[in-house]
Short mmCIF file of C-alpha atoms and ligand atoms in Angstrom, two decimals:
data_model
loop_
_atom_site.label_atom_id
_atom_site.label_comp_id
_atom_site.label_asym_id
_atom_site.label_seq_id
_atom_site.Cartn_x
_atom_site.Cartn_y
_atom_site.Cartn_z
CA UNK A 1 2.39 -5.53 -31.11
CA UNK A 2 5.09 -2.97 -30.48
CA UNK A 3 7.13 -1.34 -33.24
CA UNK A 4 4.28 -0.32 -35.58
CA UNK A 5 2.03 1.06 -32.86
CA UNK A 6 3.18 4.70 -33.03
CA UNK A 7 2.05 4.92 -36.63
CA UNK A 8 -1.22 3.24 -35.72
CA UNK A 9 -1.98 5.87 -33.09
CA UNK A 10 -0.81 8.76 -35.26
CA UNK A 11 -2.90 7.54 -38.17
CA UNK A 12 -6.03 7.21 -36.12
CA UNK A 13 -6.73 10.79 -35.13
CA UNK A 14 -10.47 10.33 -35.44
CA UNK A 15 -10.38 7.21 -33.28
CA UNK A 16 -8.34 9.06 -30.69
CA UNK A 17 -10.84 11.91 -30.68
CA UNK A 18 -13.60 9.34 -30.17
CA UNK A 19 -11.69 7.76 -27.30
CA UNK A 20 -11.21 11.17 -25.70
CA UNK A 21 -14.93 11.84 -25.84
CA UNK A 22 -15.74 8.41 -24.42
CA UNK A 23 -13.25 8.50 -21.53
CA UNK A 24 -13.88 10.91 -18.65
CA UNK A 25 -10.22 10.93 -17.54
CA UNK A 26 -7.21 12.27 -19.45
CA UNK A 27 -6.17 10.58 -22.71
CA UNK A 28 -2.68 11.78 -23.61
CA UNK A 29 -0.40 10.86 -26.49
CA UNK A 30 3.37 11.14 -26.38
CA UNK A 31 4.22 14.83 -26.70
CA UNK A 32 0.90 16.11 -25.26
CA UNK A 33 1.03 18.56 -22.37
CA UNK A 34 0.58 16.66 -19.10
CA UNK A 35 1.70 13.32 -20.62
CA UNK A 36 4.75 12.92 -18.37
CA UNK A 37 2.90 13.96 -15.20
CA UNK A 38 0.24 11.35 -15.95
CA UNK A 39 2.91 8.64 -16.20
CA UNK A 40 5.10 9.61 -13.25
CA UNK A 41 4.86 7.39 -10.19
CA UNK A 42 6.88 6.15 -7.22
CA UNK A 43 10.02 5.20 -9.12
CA UNK A 44 11.41 8.25 -10.87
CA UNK A 45 13.72 5.97 -12.88
CA UNK A 46 10.70 4.32 -14.51
CA UNK A 47 11.44 3.83 -18.20
CA UNK A 48 7.80 4.28 -19.24
CA UNK A 49 7.12 6.01 -22.56
CA UNK A 50 3.93 4.47 -24.00
CA UNK A 51 2.24 5.81 -27.14
CA UNK A 52 -0.83 6.67 -25.10
CA UNK A 53 -1.71 7.03 -21.45
CA UNK A 54 -5.29 6.87 -20.23
CA UNK A 55 -6.04 8.11 -16.71
CA UNK A 56 -9.05 5.97 -15.84
CA UNK A 57 -11.73 7.48 -13.61
CA UNK A 58 -14.15 4.53 -13.84
CA UNK A 59 -14.43 0.94 -14.99
CA UNK A 60 -16.08 2.29 -18.18
CA UNK A 61 -12.91 4.31 -18.89
CA UNK A 62 -10.84 1.14 -18.48
CA UNK A 63 -13.15 -0.75 -20.84
CA UNK A 64 -12.95 1.99 -23.49
CA UNK A 65 -9.14 2.07 -23.23
CA UNK A 66 -8.82 -1.72 -23.52
CA UNK A 67 -11.17 -1.81 -26.53
CA UNK A 68 -9.19 0.96 -28.22
CA UNK A 69 -5.97 -0.96 -27.60
CA UNK A 70 -7.52 -4.07 -29.14
CA UNK A 71 -8.74 -2.21 -32.21
CA UNK A 72 -5.30 -0.63 -32.79
CA UNK A 73 -3.02 -3.50 -31.89
CA UNK A 74 -1.58 -1.80 -28.80
CA UNK A 75 -0.17 -3.65 -25.82
CA UNK A 76 -1.86 -2.64 -22.54
CA UNK A 77 0.34 -1.78 -19.55
CA UNK A 78 -1.19 -1.07 -16.12
CA UNK A 79 0.08 1.22 -13.39
CA UNK A 80 -1.43 2.33 -10.10
CA UNK A 81 1.39 3.86 -8.02
CA UNK A 82 4.49 2.94 -10.04
CA UNK A 83 6.13 0.95 -7.20
CA UNK A 84 6.62 -1.91 -9.61
CA UNK A 85 7.45 -0.11 -12.84
CA UNK A 86 10.82 -1.44 -13.95
CA UNK A 87 10.15 -2.64 -17.43
CA UNK A 88 11.06 -0.47 -20.42
CA UNK A 89 7.82 0.50 -22.16
CA UNK A 90 8.31 2.42 -25.42
CA UNK A 91 4.97 1.78 -27.11
CA UNK A 92 1.45 0.65 -26.31
CA UNK A 93 -1.25 2.04 -24.07
CA UNK A 94 -0.72 2.67 -20.37
CA UNK A 95 -3.78 2.66 -18.13
CA UNK A 96 -3.24 4.62 -14.92
CA UNK A 97 -5.60 3.40 -12.20
CA UNK A 98 -4.70 5.67 -9.28
CA UNK A 99 -7.98 7.62 -9.53
CA UNK A 100 -9.97 4.40 -8.90
CA UNK A 101 -9.36 4.77 -5.19
CA UNK A 102 -12.76 3.96 -3.67
CA UNK A 103 -12.69 2.07 -0.35
CA UNK A 104 -15.82 0.54 1.16
CA UNK A 105 -15.82 -1.39 4.41
CA UNK A 106 -18.56 -3.88 5.26
CA UNK A 107 -18.12 -4.49 9.00
CA UNK A 108 -20.97 -7.03 9.13
CA UNK A 109 -19.41 -9.20 6.43
CA UNK A 110 -15.88 -8.48 7.73
CA UNK A 111 -14.78 -7.47 4.23
CA UNK A 112 -13.63 -4.40 2.37
CA UNK A 113 -13.91 -3.55 -1.30
CA UNK A 114 -11.26 -1.38 -2.93
CA UNK A 115 -10.69 0.18 -6.32
CA UNK A 116 -7.59 -0.54 -8.38
CA UNK A 117 -5.85 2.60 -7.16
CA UNK A 118 -6.34 2.22 -3.39
CA UNK A 119 -3.18 2.26 -1.27
CA UNK A 120 -2.72 0.61 2.13
CA UNK A 121 -2.12 4.02 3.75
CA UNK A 122 -5.70 5.00 2.82
CA UNK A 123 -7.29 1.60 3.45
CA UNK A 124 -5.96 0.92 6.97
CA UNK A 125 -7.46 4.03 8.66
CA UNK A 126 -10.85 3.18 7.14
CA UNK A 127 -10.64 -0.38 8.48
CA UNK A 128 -9.50 0.88 11.90
CA UNK A 129 -12.80 2.77 12.28
CA UNK A 130 -14.38 -0.69 12.62
CA UNK A 131 -11.64 -2.40 14.67
CA UNK A 132 -10.35 -4.11 11.54
CA UNK A 133 -7.00 -4.43 9.79
CA UNK A 134 -5.56 -6.19 6.75
CA UNK A 135 -2.55 -8.12 5.55
CA UNK A 136 -0.41 -5.45 3.87
CA UNK A 137 3.09 -5.17 2.51
CA UNK A 138 5.85 -3.28 4.27
CA UNK A 139 5.22 0.04 2.56
CA UNK A 140 1.89 1.87 3.09
CA UNK A 141 2.23 3.74 -0.20
CA UNK A 142 2.21 0.55 -2.30
CA UNK A 143 -0.98 -0.18 -4.24
CA UNK A 144 -3.10 -2.88 -2.60
CA UNK A 145 -4.19 -4.50 -5.86
CA UNK A 146 -0.69 -4.67 -7.40
CA UNK A 147 0.67 -6.19 -4.20
CA UNK A 148 -2.14 -8.72 -3.92
CA UNK A 149 -1.81 -9.86 -7.53
CA UNK A 150 1.73 -11.01 -6.70
CA UNK A 151 0.65 -12.62 -3.42
CA UNK A 152 1.62 -9.89 -0.96
CA UNK A 153 3.67 -10.69 2.10
CA UNK A 154 4.27 -8.11 4.81
CA UNK A 155 5.12 -7.22 8.42
CA UNK A 156 2.40 -9.47 9.91
CA UNK A 157 2.50 -12.35 7.41
CA UNK A 158 4.16 -15.04 9.53
CA UNK A 159 1.01 -14.81 11.64
CA UNK A 160 -1.64 -13.83 9.08
CA UNK A 161 -0.40 -15.22 5.75
CA UNK A 162 -0.44 -13.61 2.31
CA UNK A 163 -2.68 -10.72 1.30
CA UNK A 164 -4.00 -12.68 -1.68
CA UNK A 165 -5.12 -15.54 0.58
CA UNK A 166 -7.86 -13.18 1.81
CA UNK A 167 -9.13 -12.03 -1.60
CA UNK A 168 -12.82 -12.94 -2.02
CA UNK A 169 -13.47 -11.65 -5.54
CA UNK A 170 -12.00 -9.54 -8.33
CA UNK A 171 -13.75 -7.45 -11.00
CA UNK A 172 -11.62 -7.68 -14.13
CA UNK A 173 -11.80 -5.97 -17.52
CA UNK A 174 -10.71 -8.57 -20.06
CA UNK A 175 -8.95 -8.11 -23.39
CA UNK A 176 -12.26 -7.72 -25.29
CA UNK A 177 -13.35 -4.90 -22.96
CA UNK A 178 -15.95 -6.98 -21.13
CA UNK A 179 -16.01 -7.17 -17.33
CA UNK A 180 -16.19 -10.40 -15.35
CA UNK A 181 -16.28 -11.16 -11.66
CA UNK A 182 -13.79 -13.83 -10.62
CA UNK A 183 -14.46 -15.60 -7.32
CA UNK A 184 -14.56 -19.12 -5.90
CA UNK A 185 -17.93 -19.56 -7.70
CA UNK A 186 -17.44 -17.66 -10.95
CA UNK A 187 -14.46 -17.95 -13.29
CA UNK A 188 -12.73 -19.94 -10.56
CA UNK A 189 -9.70 -20.59 -12.81
CA UNK A 190 -9.19 -16.85 -13.26
CA UNK A 191 -9.75 -16.24 -9.53
CA UNK A 192 -7.04 -18.75 -8.66
CA UNK A 193 -4.70 -17.24 -11.27
CA UNK A 194 -5.16 -13.67 -10.03
CA UNK A 195 -4.03 -14.66 -6.53
CA UNK A 196 -0.29 -14.65 -7.25
CA UNK A 197 -0.24 -15.01 -11.05
CA UNK A 198 0.18 -11.23 -11.29
CA UNK A 199 0.20 -10.41 -15.01
CA UNK A 200 -1.44 -11.19 -18.32
CA UNK A 201 -5.12 -11.60 -17.40
CA UNK A 202 -6.77 -8.18 -17.60
CA UNK A 203 -7.23 -4.95 -15.66
CA UNK A 204 -8.51 -5.50 -12.14
CA UNK A 205 -10.86 -2.65 -11.31
CA UNK A 206 -12.04 -3.80 -7.88
CA UNK A 207 -11.20 -6.42 -5.24
CA UNK A 208 -13.20 -7.58 -2.22
CA UNK A 209 -10.98 -8.78 0.61
CA UNK A 210 -11.51 -10.44 3.97
CA UNK A 211 -10.43 -8.11 6.81
CA UNK A 212 -8.72 -9.16 10.05
CA UNK A 213 -10.16 -8.32 13.47
CA UNK A 214 -7.12 -6.57 14.91
CA UNK A 215 -6.67 -3.18 16.55
CA UNK A 216 -3.05 -3.27 17.72
CA UNK A 217 0.17 -5.20 17.58
CA UNK A 218 3.36 -5.01 19.65
CA UNK A 219 5.92 -3.89 17.13
CA UNK A 220 8.22 -1.35 15.54
CA UNK A 221 11.95 -1.17 14.94
CA UNK A 222 15.19 -1.29 16.93
CA UNK A 223 18.07 0.69 15.45
CA UNK A 224 21.67 -0.21 16.34
CA UNK A 225 24.82 1.82 15.61
CA UNK A 226 27.22 0.74 12.88
CA UNK A 227 29.75 -0.89 15.22
CA UNK A 228 27.08 -3.34 16.40
CA UNK A 229 25.84 -4.42 12.97
CA UNK A 230 27.73 -7.71 12.98
CA UNK A 231 26.74 -8.77 16.50
CA UNK A 232 23.11 -7.80 15.89
CA UNK A 233 22.90 -9.53 12.51
CA UNK A 234 24.41 -12.76 13.84
CA UNK A 235 22.20 -12.75 16.94
CA UNK A 236 19.12 -11.96 14.83
CA UNK A 237 19.61 -15.07 12.70
CA UNK A 238 19.97 -17.33 15.76
CA UNK A 239 16.97 -15.62 17.40
CA UNK A 240 14.67 -16.28 14.41
CA UNK A 241 15.04 -20.02 15.05
CA UNK A 242 13.40 -19.53 18.48
CA UNK A 243 10.39 -17.49 17.37
CA UNK A 244 6.76 -18.66 17.44
CA UNK A 245 4.37 -17.92 14.60
CA UNK A 246 3.05 -14.84 16.40
CA UNK A 247 6.42 -13.12 15.87
CA UNK A 248 7.32 -11.42 12.60
CA UNK A 249 10.73 -9.95 11.89
CA UNK A 250 13.23 -8.72 9.36
CA UNK A 251 16.63 -7.06 9.57
CA UNK A 252 18.01 -4.31 7.41
CA UNK A 253 21.43 -2.77 7.06
CA UNK A 254 20.52 0.83 6.37
CA UNK A 255 22.61 3.63 4.94
CA UNK A 256 20.57 6.71 5.74
CA UNK A 257 20.70 9.92 3.71
CA UNK A 258 22.09 13.03 5.44
CA UNK A 259 18.74 14.82 5.18
CA UNK A 260 15.03 14.07 5.10
CA UNK A 261 15.06 11.51 7.94
CA UNK A 262 14.82 11.98 11.74
CA UNK A 263 17.97 13.55 13.17
CA UNK A 264 19.14 10.52 15.23
CA UNK A 265 19.29 8.47 12.02
CA UNK A 266 20.55 11.03 9.49
CA UNK A 267 23.75 10.13 7.66
CA UNK A 268 24.28 6.94 9.68
CA UNK A 269 24.82 3.31 8.79
CA UNK A 270 22.63 1.20 11.09
CA UNK A 271 21.18 -2.23 11.73
CA UNK A 272 17.38 -2.08 11.84
CA UNK A 273 15.54 -4.98 13.43
CA UNK A 274 11.86 -4.88 12.52
CA UNK A 275 9.44 -6.75 14.73
CA UNK A 276 5.71 -7.37 15.22
CA UNK A 277 4.06 -9.71 17.71
CA UNK A 278 0.43 -10.43 16.77
CA UNK A 279 -2.17 -11.86 19.13
CA UNK A 280 -5.73 -12.07 17.83
CA UNK A 281 -7.15 -13.12 21.21
CA UNK A 282 -5.40 -11.25 24.03
CA UNK A 283 -5.74 -7.74 25.47
CA UNK A 284 -3.22 -4.88 25.32
CA UNK A 285 -1.48 -5.90 28.52
CA UNK A 286 -0.87 -9.50 27.48
CA UNK A 287 0.12 -8.39 23.98
CA UNK A 288 2.72 -5.99 25.37
CA UNK A 289 4.03 -8.45 27.95
CA UNK A 290 4.51 -11.31 25.50
CA UNK A 291 5.84 -9.00 22.77
CA UNK A 292 8.43 -7.53 25.12
CA UNK A 293 9.43 -11.02 26.20
CA UNK A 294 9.92 -12.13 22.60
CA UNK A 295 12.01 -9.12 21.53
CA UNK A 296 14.05 -9.01 24.78
CA UNK A 297 17.02 -11.03 23.44
CA UNK A 298 17.49 -8.51 20.61
CA UNK A 299 17.29 -5.55 23.00
CA UNK A 300 20.11 -7.16 24.97
CA UNK A 301 22.54 -7.89 22.11
CA UNK A 302 23.99 -4.38 22.05
CA UNK A 303 23.08 -0.84 23.17
CA UNK A 304 19.96 0.19 21.24
CA UNK A 305 20.52 3.48 19.40
CA UNK A 306 16.79 4.11 18.93
CA UNK A 307 14.03 1.90 20.31
CA UNK A 308 10.73 2.24 18.46
CA UNK A 309 9.14 -1.04 19.53
CA UNK A 310 5.95 -0.94 21.61
CA UNK A 311 2.19 -1.15 21.34
CA UNK A 312 1.28 0.01 17.85
CA UNK A 313 -2.19 0.67 16.37
CA UNK A 314 -2.74 -1.87 13.59
CA UNK A 315 -3.31 0.94 11.10
CA UNK A 316 0.33 1.99 11.67
CA UNK A 317 2.00 -1.29 10.69
CA UNK A 318 3.37 0.62 7.70
CA UNK A 319 5.75 2.43 10.10
CA UNK A 320 7.50 -0.81 11.14
CA UNK A 321 9.77 -0.90 8.09
CA UNK A 322 9.89 2.91 7.89
CA UNK A 323 10.13 2.92 4.10
CA UNK A 324 10.27 6.11 2.03
CA UNK A 325 7.23 7.44 0.19
CA UNK A 326 8.96 8.62 -3.00
CA UNK A 327 9.08 9.53 -5.76
CA UNK A 328 12.64 8.24 -5.74
CA UNK A 329 15.11 6.93 -8.33
CA UNK A 330 15.00 3.33 -7.12
CA UNK A 331 17.31 0.43 -7.99
CA UNK A 332 16.05 -2.81 -6.49
CA UNK A 333 16.75 -6.51 -6.63
CA UNK A 334 15.35 -9.34 -4.53
CA UNK A 335 15.35 -13.06 -4.07
CA UNK A 336 13.71 -15.75 -1.99
CA UNK A 337 16.02 -17.99 0.03
CA UNK A 338 16.20 -21.43 1.60
CA UNK A 339 17.36 -21.59 5.23
CA UNK A 340 20.48 -19.46 5.70
CA UNK A 341 23.37 -19.74 8.18
CA UNK A 342 26.14 -17.62 9.67
CA UNK A 343 28.11 -17.87 6.40
CA UNK A 344 25.21 -16.03 4.76
CA UNK A 345 25.52 -13.31 7.40
CA UNK A 346 29.28 -13.14 6.75
CA UNK A 347 28.59 -12.65 3.05
CA UNK A 348 26.04 -9.90 3.67
CA UNK A 349 28.47 -8.19 6.06
CA UNK A 350 31.29 -8.42 3.51
CA UNK A 351 29.12 -6.65 0.93
CA UNK A 352 27.24 -4.22 3.14
CA UNK A 353 28.47 -4.38 6.76
CA UNK A 354 30.19 -1.79 8.93
CA UNK A 355 32.93 0.16 7.18
CA UNK A 356 32.09 -1.16 3.71
CA UNK A 357 31.53 1.63 1.15
CA UNK A 358 28.39 -0.12 -0.14
CA UNK A 359 26.15 1.74 -2.62
CA UNK A 360 22.94 0.29 -1.10
CA UNK A 361 20.32 2.11 1.01
CA UNK A 362 19.02 -1.12 2.52
CA UNK A 363 20.06 -4.76 2.50
CA UNK A 364 17.09 -6.52 4.06
CA UNK A 365 16.60 -10.13 5.10
CA UNK A 366 13.05 -11.15 6.09
CA UNK A 367 12.16 -14.21 8.12
CA UNK A 368 9.40 -16.29 6.55
CA UNK A 369 7.70 -19.55 7.57
CA UNK A 370 4.65 -19.76 9.83
CA UNK A 371 1.42 -18.81 8.04
CA UNK A 372 3.43 -17.70 4.99
CA UNK A 373 4.31 -21.35 4.32
CA UNK A 374 0.84 -22.77 4.98
CA UNK A 375 -1.34 -23.62 1.98
CA UNK A 376 -4.71 -21.89 2.28
CA UNK A 377 -7.96 -23.82 1.80
CA UNK A 378 -8.73 -22.09 -1.50
CA UNK A 379 -6.02 -22.79 -4.08
CA UNK A 380 -3.99 -19.90 -5.48
CA UNK A 381 -0.93 -19.18 -7.63
CA UNK A 382 1.54 -17.63 -5.21
CA UNK A 383 5.18 -18.38 -6.00
CA UNK A 384 7.71 -18.79 -3.19
CA UNK A 385 5.38 -19.84 -0.37
CA UNK A 386 7.89 -22.31 1.08
CA UNK A 387 10.92 -19.99 1.13
CA UNK A 388 12.58 -19.60 4.53
CA UNK A 389 13.84 -16.02 4.07
CA UNK A 390 13.81 -13.23 1.51
CA UNK A 391 16.58 -10.85 0.53
CA UNK A 392 15.88 -7.40 -0.86
CA UNK A 393 18.53 -4.86 -1.80
CA UNK A 394 17.43 -1.30 -2.53
CA UNK A 395 19.30 1.82 -3.52
CA UNK A 396 18.37 5.37 -4.43
CA UNK A 397 20.45 5.97 -7.54
CA UNK A 398 22.52 9.15 -7.21
CA UNK A 399 24.55 10.04 -10.33
CA UNK A 400 28.21 10.49 -9.48
CA UNK A 401 27.75 8.75 -6.12
CA UNK A 402 26.56 5.18 -6.67
CA UNK A 403 25.23 4.91 -10.23
CA UNK A 404 28.43 3.29 -11.50
CA UNK A 405 28.99 1.11 -8.42
CA UNK A 406 25.47 -0.39 -8.32
CA UNK A 407 25.54 -2.44 -11.53
CA UNK A 408 28.71 -4.13 -10.21
CA UNK A 409 28.05 -4.32 -6.45
CA UNK A 410 24.41 -5.46 -6.73
CA UNK A 411 24.98 -8.53 -8.91
CA UNK A 412 28.18 -9.37 -6.97
CA UNK A 413 26.19 -9.63 -3.72
CA UNK A 414 23.52 -11.80 -5.34
CA UNK A 415 26.15 -14.03 -7.00
CA UNK A 416 27.71 -14.65 -3.59
CA UNK A 417 24.43 -15.75 -1.98
CA UNK A 418 23.14 -17.61 -5.06
CA UNK A 419 23.62 -20.99 -3.39
CA UNK A 420 20.94 -20.04 -0.81
CA UNK A 421 18.37 -19.21 -3.52
CA UNK A 422 14.99 -20.90 -3.11
CA UNK A 423 13.51 -22.76 -6.07
CA UNK A 424 11.08 -19.88 -6.62
CA UNK A 425 11.26 -16.12 -6.27
CA UNK A 426 7.97 -14.32 -5.72
CA UNK A 427 6.96 -11.87 -8.48
CA UNK A 428 6.84 -8.93 -6.06
CA UNK A 429 10.54 -9.48 -5.29
CA UNK A 430 11.62 -9.82 -8.88
CA UNK A 431 12.30 -6.05 -9.36
CA UNK A 432 14.58 -6.04 -12.42
CA UNK A 433 14.22 -9.74 -13.19
CA UNK A 434 16.77 -11.61 -15.23
CA UNK A 435 15.37 -14.26 -17.62
CA UNK A 436 16.53 -16.78 -15.02
CA UNK A 437 14.41 -15.06 -12.37
CA UNK A 438 11.35 -15.19 -14.64
CA UNK A 439 11.73 -18.93 -14.99
CA UNK A 440 11.56 -19.18 -11.18
CA UNK A 441 8.42 -17.11 -10.54
CA UNK A 442 6.15 -20.12 -10.05
CA UNK A 443 6.45 -23.88 -9.62
CA UNK A 444 6.34 -25.55 -13.07
CA UNK A 445 2.81 -26.86 -12.60
CA UNK A 446 1.49 -23.43 -11.57
CA UNK A 447 3.35 -21.73 -14.42
CA UNK A 448 1.73 -24.11 -16.90
CA UNK A 449 -1.75 -23.53 -15.44
CA UNK A 450 -1.19 -19.75 -15.58
CA UNK A 451 -0.13 -20.07 -19.23
CA UNK A 452 -3.40 -21.84 -19.99
CA UNK A 453 -5.51 -19.26 -18.14
CA UNK A 454 -3.70 -16.41 -19.94
CA UNK A 455 -4.30 -18.13 -23.28
CA UNK A 456 -8.00 -18.43 -22.45
CA UNK A 457 -8.63 -14.91 -21.13
CA UNK A 458 -6.06 -12.97 -23.17
CA UNK A 459 -5.52 -15.05 -26.32
CA UNK A 460 -3.74 -12.27 -28.23
CA UNK A 461 -1.39 -11.36 -25.38
CA UNK A 462 -2.86 -7.84 -25.04
CA UNK A 463 -1.60 -7.46 -21.46
CA UNK A 464 2.15 -7.14 -21.01
CA UNK A 465 4.20 -9.68 -19.12
CA UNK A 466 6.93 -8.21 -16.96
CA UNK A 467 7.30 -5.51 -14.34
C1 FAD B 501 9.12 0.34 -1.26
C2 FAD B 501 8.50 -0.96 -1.69
C3 FAD B 501 8.11 -1.87 -0.73
C4 FAD B 501 7.51 -3.08 -1.11
N1 FAD B 501 7.14 -3.96 -0.14
C5 FAD B 501 6.54 -5.12 -0.48
C6 FAD B 501 6.13 -6.06 0.51
O1 FAD B 501 6.35 -5.85 1.69
N2 FAD B 501 5.52 -7.18 0.12
C7 FAD B 501 5.25 -7.45 -1.20
O2 FAD B 501 4.65 -8.48 -1.49
N3 FAD B 501 5.64 -6.58 -2.17
C8 FAD B 501 6.28 -5.44 -1.83
N4 FAD B 501 6.69 -4.57 -2.80
C9 FAD B 501 6.45 -4.92 -4.21
C10 FAD B 501 5.08 -4.44 -4.64
O3 FAD B 501 4.08 -5.22 -4.03
C11 FAD B 501 4.93 -4.60 -6.15
O4 FAD B 501 5.89 -3.81 -6.80
C12 FAD B 501 3.53 -4.23 -6.60
O5 FAD B 501 3.39 -4.59 -7.96
C13 FAD B 501 3.27 -2.76 -6.47
O6 FAD B 501 1.99 -2.48 -6.91
P1 FAD B 501 1.61 -0.98 -7.30
O7 FAD B 501 0.28 -0.98 -7.87
O8 FAD B 501 1.91 -0.12 -6.13
O9 FAD B 501 2.73 -0.67 -8.40
P2 FAD B 501 2.55 -0.39 -9.97
O10 FAD B 501 3.94 -0.14 -10.47
O11 FAD B 501 1.56 0.67 -10.20
O12 FAD B 501 2.02 -1.76 -10.54
C14 FAD B 501 2.92 -2.84 -10.65
C15 FAD B 501 2.31 -3.93 -11.50
O13 FAD B 501 1.18 -4.48 -10.82
C16 FAD B 501 0.21 -4.88 -11.78
N5 FAD B 501 -1.02 -4.15 -11.51
C17 FAD B 501 -1.20 -3.08 -10.71
N6 FAD B 501 -2.49 -2.75 -10.68
C18 FAD B 501 -3.15 -3.60 -11.49
C19 FAD B 501 -4.51 -3.76 -11.87
N7 FAD B 501 -5.46 -2.94 -11.42
N8 FAD B 501 -4.83 -4.76 -12.70
C20 FAD B 501 -3.90 -5.60 -13.18
N9 FAD B 501 -2.59 -5.49 -12.87
C21 FAD B 501 -2.22 -4.50 -12.02
C22 FAD B 501 0.77 -4.55 -13.14
O14 FAD B 501 1.42 -5.70 -13.65
C23 FAD B 501 1.79 -3.48 -12.84
O15 FAD B 501 2.84 -3.44 -13.79
C24 FAD B 501 7.31 -3.37 -2.47
C25 FAD B 501 7.73 -2.46 -3.44
C26 FAD B 501 8.33 -1.27 -3.07
C27 FAD B 501 8.80 -0.32 -4.13
#
């Protein structure tokens, strides 16, 4: 697949006409009006230029697109929001799933069923109508299915685990265009693979997920001025060692843009301590009291520039990390880490601390452990479960400002913390993965099992491997 595909599509005008009449959504070839708009997503640096893009409006559209790809030897690439589109795609067929955004909540069963294009920002308010919530990632604009396929760890995960741990079933369009349901009882090997195995199985059109009975948390973010970054970062690391499983936290060193953010933050370099205390049993008063007690040591480290920690409706957990909605020209690299120490903090400060002209928007360390590290009853394929921390470095690429610095400064930071790297890095953190990163996505045994499942369900390698 690959180099000959343009000619295949060009030569098959009649087949393309047939596809267009079969598919209700747009079917656009390179050069067609509307082609670029159909491809554009969260990351405006996405190097996507497939031969064809199909904007699916139904599972039948997905099936028709996959069959067409099979008949014409095209690789299939899948995109919902574009939060994870890093890989150069210069041929093949892209299926956009963002129109498959149905959300159905079943309060009796305590589950919700979502289409491939549903985002957390749309799902959480629907769950909240029934006093329910979900395990999400940090950003509400991320696609729920894409996140879950990688595992999905977020602002409440030390208490509630991975998003994929709560998946009950997936509907998947396979390489031959047929649809199967994968659950604990049907296609159990595929079900296990989809929970963390991420790529190379098919197009997920629908997922049913177990919801969490949760209406509020005690959480938010503390911002500290640049001169306190070192004290806050060092205290944060010591503080994590004292935290119970109900407490979730990460720390970011943020370089805020001069515009487009609240005035007290604009143009500043800040430490941002993110926090959420989760209690599935207590009432608001006990939640707030215990939460305030847990975060108190961080409030006392230095004067707080902006304090946004308090009782928070569960549907607003996406505000804890305060991530941008895009589209943005994003450069990103991440890793999973073993336990870190104050030398790690020194290294981060040397690359991104106060007074350093760093090209990064955010250098974030998340604290893992707790329910993140616990194996669920139903087996899955999540890589990196036992990591102690994660590191994520993000930048908005601005030509003339940081575009030349990033390719040097980014790898230099990661080289200097390489000795803390965990055996595995989770797929969702592998932004622009090096071949070395790919080799670390899963434990060897899981990687081998995933290879076998891919060979069974996608024997010709129709579905692309890579972000
Ligand atoms: C700002 C930001 C914050 C993030 N925060 C977190 C976080 O807190 N926790 C976390 O775990 N991850 C996080 N991520 C990573 C994110 O979960 C992954 O990039 C995820 O793949 C995004 O899914 P998407 O559908 O939004 O993106 P897309 O770019 O649309 O999809 C990414 C990939 O997911 C797969 N995919 C998507 N939909 C389907 C489908 N229907 N069927 C089969 N494959 C599919 C495909 O391989 C596709 O290439 C974050 C990313 C960003 C940019």
